[in-house]
GROMACS .gro file of C-alpha atoms in nm:
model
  209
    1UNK     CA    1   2.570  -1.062  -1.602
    2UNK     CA    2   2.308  -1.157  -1.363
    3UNK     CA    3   2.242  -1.529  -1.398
    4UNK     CA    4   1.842  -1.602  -1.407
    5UNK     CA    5   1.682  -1.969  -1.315
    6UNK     CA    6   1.341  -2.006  -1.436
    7UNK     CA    7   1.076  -2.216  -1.280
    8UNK     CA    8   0.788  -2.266  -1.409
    9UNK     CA    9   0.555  -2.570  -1.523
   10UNK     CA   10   0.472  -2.409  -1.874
   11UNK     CA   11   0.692  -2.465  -2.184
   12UNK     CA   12   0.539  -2.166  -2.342
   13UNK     CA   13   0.656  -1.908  -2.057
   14UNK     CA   14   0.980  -2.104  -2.069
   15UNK     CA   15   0.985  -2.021  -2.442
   16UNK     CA   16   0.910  -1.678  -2.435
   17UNK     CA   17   1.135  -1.589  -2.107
   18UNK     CA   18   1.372  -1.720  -2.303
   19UNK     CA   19   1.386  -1.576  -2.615
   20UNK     CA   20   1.269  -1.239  -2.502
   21UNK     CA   21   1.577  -1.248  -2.262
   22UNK     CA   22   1.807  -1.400  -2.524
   23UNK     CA   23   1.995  -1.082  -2.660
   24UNK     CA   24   2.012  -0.876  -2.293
   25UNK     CA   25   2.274  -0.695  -2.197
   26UNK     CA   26   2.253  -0.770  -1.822
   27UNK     CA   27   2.048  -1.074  -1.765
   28UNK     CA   28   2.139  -1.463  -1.890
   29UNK     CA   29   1.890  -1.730  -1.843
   30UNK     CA   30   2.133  -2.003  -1.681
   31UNK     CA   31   1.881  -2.282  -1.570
   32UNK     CA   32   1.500  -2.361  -1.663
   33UNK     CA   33   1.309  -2.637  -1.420
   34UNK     CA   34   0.983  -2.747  -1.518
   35UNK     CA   35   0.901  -2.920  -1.159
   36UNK     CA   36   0.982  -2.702  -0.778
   37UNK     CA   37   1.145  -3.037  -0.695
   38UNK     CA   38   1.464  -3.008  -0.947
   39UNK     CA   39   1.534  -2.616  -0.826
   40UNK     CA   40   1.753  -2.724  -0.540
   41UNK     CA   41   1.975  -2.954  -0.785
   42UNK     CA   42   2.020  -2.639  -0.975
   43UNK     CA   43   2.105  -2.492  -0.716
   44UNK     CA   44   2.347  -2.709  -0.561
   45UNK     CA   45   2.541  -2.714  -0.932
   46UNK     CA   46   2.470  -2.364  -1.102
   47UNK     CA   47   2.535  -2.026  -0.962
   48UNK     CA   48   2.232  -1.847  -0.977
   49UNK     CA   49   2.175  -1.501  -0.878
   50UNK     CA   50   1.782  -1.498  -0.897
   51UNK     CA   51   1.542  -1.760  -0.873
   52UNK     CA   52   1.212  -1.647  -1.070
   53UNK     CA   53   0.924  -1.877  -0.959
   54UNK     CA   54   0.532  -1.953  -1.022
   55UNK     CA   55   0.359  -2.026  -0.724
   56UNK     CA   56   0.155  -2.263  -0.889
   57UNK     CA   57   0.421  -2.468  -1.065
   58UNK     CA   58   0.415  -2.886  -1.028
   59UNK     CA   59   0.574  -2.973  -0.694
   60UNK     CA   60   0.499  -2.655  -0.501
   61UNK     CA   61   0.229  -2.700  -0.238
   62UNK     CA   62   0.383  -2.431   0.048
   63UNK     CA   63   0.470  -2.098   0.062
   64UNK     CA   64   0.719  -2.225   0.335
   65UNK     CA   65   0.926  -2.438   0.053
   66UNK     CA   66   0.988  -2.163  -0.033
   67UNK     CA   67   1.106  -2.027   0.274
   68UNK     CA   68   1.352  -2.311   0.245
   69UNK     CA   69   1.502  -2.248  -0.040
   70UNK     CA   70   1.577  -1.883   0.063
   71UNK     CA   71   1.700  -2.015   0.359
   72UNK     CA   72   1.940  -2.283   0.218
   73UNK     CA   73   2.041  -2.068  -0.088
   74UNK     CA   74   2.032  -1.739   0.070
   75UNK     CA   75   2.264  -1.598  -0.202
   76UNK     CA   76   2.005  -1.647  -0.437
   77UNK     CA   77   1.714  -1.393  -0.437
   78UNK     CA   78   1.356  -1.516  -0.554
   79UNK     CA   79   1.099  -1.333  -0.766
   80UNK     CA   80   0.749  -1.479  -0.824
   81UNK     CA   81   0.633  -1.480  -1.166
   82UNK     CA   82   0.251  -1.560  -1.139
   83UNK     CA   83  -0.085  -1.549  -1.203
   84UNK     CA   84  -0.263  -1.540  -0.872
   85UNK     CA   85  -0.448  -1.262  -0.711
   86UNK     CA   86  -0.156  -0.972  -0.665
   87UNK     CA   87  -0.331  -0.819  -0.346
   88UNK     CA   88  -0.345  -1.138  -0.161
   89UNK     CA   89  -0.029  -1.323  -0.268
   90UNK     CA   90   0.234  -1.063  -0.302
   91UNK     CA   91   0.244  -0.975   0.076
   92UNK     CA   92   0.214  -1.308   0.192
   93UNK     CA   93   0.524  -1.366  -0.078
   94UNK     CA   94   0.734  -1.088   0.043
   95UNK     CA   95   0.696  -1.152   0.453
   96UNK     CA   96   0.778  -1.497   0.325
   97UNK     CA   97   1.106  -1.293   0.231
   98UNK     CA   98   1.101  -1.331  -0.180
   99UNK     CA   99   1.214  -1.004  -0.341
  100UNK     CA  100   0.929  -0.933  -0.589
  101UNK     CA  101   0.628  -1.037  -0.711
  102UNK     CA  102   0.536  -0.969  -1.087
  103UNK     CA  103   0.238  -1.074  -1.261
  104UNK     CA  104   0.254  -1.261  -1.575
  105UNK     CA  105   0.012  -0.985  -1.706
  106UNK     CA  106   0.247  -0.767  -1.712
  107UNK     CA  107   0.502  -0.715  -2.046
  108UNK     CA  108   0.843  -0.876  -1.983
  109UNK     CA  109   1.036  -0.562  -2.030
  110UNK     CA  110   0.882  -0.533  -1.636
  111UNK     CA  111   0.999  -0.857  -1.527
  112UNK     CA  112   1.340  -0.739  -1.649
  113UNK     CA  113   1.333  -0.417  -1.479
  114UNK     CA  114   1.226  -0.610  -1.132
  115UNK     CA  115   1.528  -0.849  -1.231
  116UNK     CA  116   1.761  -0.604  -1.228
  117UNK     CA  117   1.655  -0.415  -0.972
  118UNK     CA  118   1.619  -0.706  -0.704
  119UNK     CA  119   1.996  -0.798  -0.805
  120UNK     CA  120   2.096  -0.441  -0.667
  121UNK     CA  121   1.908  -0.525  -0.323
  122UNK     CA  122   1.535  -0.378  -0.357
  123UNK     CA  123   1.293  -0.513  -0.287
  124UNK     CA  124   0.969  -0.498  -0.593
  125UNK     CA  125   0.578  -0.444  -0.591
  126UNK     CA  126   0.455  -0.328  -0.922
  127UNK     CA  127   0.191  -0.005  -0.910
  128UNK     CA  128  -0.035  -0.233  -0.979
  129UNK     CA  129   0.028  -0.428  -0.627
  130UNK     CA  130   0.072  -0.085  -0.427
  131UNK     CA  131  -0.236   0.078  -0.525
  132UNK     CA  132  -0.453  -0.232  -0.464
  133UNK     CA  133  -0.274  -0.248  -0.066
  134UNK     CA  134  -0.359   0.142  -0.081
  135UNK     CA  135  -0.738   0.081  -0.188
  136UNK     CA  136  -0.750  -0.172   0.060
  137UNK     CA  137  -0.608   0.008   0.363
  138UNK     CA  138  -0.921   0.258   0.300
  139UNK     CA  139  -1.163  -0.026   0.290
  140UNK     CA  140  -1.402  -0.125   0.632
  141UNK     CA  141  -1.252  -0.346   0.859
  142UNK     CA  142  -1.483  -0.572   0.700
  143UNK     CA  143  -1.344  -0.566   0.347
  144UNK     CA  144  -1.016  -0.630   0.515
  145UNK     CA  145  -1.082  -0.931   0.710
  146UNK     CA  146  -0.830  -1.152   0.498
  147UNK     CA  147  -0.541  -0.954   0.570
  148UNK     CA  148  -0.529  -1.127   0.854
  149UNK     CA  149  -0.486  -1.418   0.702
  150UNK     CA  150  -0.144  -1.606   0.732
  151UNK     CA  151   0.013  -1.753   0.477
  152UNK     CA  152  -0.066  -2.114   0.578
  153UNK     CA  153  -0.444  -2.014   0.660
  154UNK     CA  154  -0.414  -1.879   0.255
  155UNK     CA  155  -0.271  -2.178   0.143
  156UNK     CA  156  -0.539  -2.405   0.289
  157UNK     CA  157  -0.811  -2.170   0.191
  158UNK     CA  158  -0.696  -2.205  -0.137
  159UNK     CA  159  -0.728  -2.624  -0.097
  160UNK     CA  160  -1.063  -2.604   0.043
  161UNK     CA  161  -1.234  -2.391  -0.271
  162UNK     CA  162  -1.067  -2.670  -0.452
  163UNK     CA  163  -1.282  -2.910  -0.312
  164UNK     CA  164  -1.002  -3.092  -0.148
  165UNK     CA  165  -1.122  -3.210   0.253
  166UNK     CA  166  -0.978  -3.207   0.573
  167UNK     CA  167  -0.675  -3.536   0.511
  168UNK     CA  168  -0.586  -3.433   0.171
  169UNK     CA  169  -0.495  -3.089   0.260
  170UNK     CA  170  -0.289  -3.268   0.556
  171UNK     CA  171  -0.118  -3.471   0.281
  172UNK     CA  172   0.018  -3.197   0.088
  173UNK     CA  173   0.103  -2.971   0.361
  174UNK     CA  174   0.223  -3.267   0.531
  175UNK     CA  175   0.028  -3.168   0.835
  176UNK     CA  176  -0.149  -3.321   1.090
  177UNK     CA  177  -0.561  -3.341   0.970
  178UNK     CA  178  -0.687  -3.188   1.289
  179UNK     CA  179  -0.451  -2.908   1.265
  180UNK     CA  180  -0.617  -2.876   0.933
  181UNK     CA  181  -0.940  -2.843   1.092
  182UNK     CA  182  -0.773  -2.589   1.350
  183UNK     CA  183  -0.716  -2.397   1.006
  184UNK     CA  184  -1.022  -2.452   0.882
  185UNK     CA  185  -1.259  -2.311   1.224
  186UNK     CA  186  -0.982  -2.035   1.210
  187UNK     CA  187  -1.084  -1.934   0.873
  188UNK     CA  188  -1.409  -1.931   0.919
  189UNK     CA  189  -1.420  -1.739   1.223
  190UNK     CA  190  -1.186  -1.426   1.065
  191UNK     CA  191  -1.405  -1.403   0.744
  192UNK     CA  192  -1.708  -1.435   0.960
  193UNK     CA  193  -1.915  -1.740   0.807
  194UNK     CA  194  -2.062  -2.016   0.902
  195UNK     CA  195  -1.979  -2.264   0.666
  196UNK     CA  196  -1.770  -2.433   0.399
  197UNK     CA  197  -1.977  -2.277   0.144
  198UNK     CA  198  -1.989  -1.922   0.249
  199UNK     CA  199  -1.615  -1.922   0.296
  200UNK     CA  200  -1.525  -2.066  -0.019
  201UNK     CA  201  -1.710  -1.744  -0.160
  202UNK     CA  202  -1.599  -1.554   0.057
  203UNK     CA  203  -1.255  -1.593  -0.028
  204UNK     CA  204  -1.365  -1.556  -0.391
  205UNK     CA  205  -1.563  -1.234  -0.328
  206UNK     CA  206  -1.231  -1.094  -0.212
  207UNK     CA  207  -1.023  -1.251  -0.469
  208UNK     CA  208  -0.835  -1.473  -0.219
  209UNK     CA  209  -0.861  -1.779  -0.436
   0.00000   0.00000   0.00000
């Protein structure tokens, strides 16, 4: 039986994970966490085999937690379980080193079929996730501009069409604020703008945030 911990900051996913899961051969749903902070105490007391994860649940500010976690429970595998932009967040998730990235669009009888599969060592990106990389790989250089983007130049792109500045960004990346603004001049300088404004659409033109 592969042993499933889900995380995620809704009760209704929780719910219908859950009881869709309930009756499966193969998978058991051992642990659910509402908060990224209480995965590692599941961790350290329940064997889990894979970790499935929202990017945007309560606690999780970092693409390199969860690095972390990978790295101190590297018998666990992660899959992310989310609603953000597939073409921009699923290869930033899988160089982070999770093992699949499944939207919440999708039906659940998918999710189950990426569980499985990840527990046998593959690593997953739906059709939907290959033929956007494929589309984009055939756009201008110009189109493609955020590719380059890392995944902490993502993460404080994301902040900044937020409307968060400079120091709160360094708060919850726990960053120095000028390294922020290192970020920030970065950004603007790979998705060729000029200012705050046109990068913050920018990034929404190309369905970065």
């Amino acid at each position: 039986m592969i042993k499933v911990c889900l995380a995620d900051s809704h009760p209704v996913v929780h719910f219908g994970v859950k009881s869709y899961f309930k009756e499966h051969d193969s998978i058991s749903i051992a642990a659910n966490v509402g908060s990224f902070l209480m995965i590692r105490d599941i961790l350290l007391t329940k064997e889990v085999d894979i970790l499935i994860l929202d990017l945007e649940m309560d606690g999780l500010s970092s693409i390199f937690e969860v690095k972390s976690i990978l790295k101190n429970f590297n018998k666990t595998k992660i899959i992310i379980y989310s609603d953000l932009s597939e073409q921009v967040y699923a290869p930033n998730a899988i160089k982070a080193g999770v093992s699949g990235f499944i939207s919440k669009k999708e039906k659940l009888d998918t999710l189950g079929q990426a569980i499985i599969k990840v527990s046998q060592g593959k690593i997953i990106l739906n059709e939907t996730v290959k033929k956007n990389l494929d589309l984009i790989a055939k756009q201008k250089k110009s189109e493609r501009l955020y590719r380059k983007l890392s995944n902490r130049e993502v993460e404080v792109l994301r902040y900044l069409s937020d409307g968060k500045k400079n120091n709160e960004i360094a708060v919850i990346l726990n960053l120095n604020e000028k390294t922020i603004s290192t970020y920030k001049l970065r950004l603007l300088q790979k998705l060729n703008v000029t200012n705050l404004v046109d990068l913050v659409n920018k990034a929404k033109t190309l369905e970065i945030v």
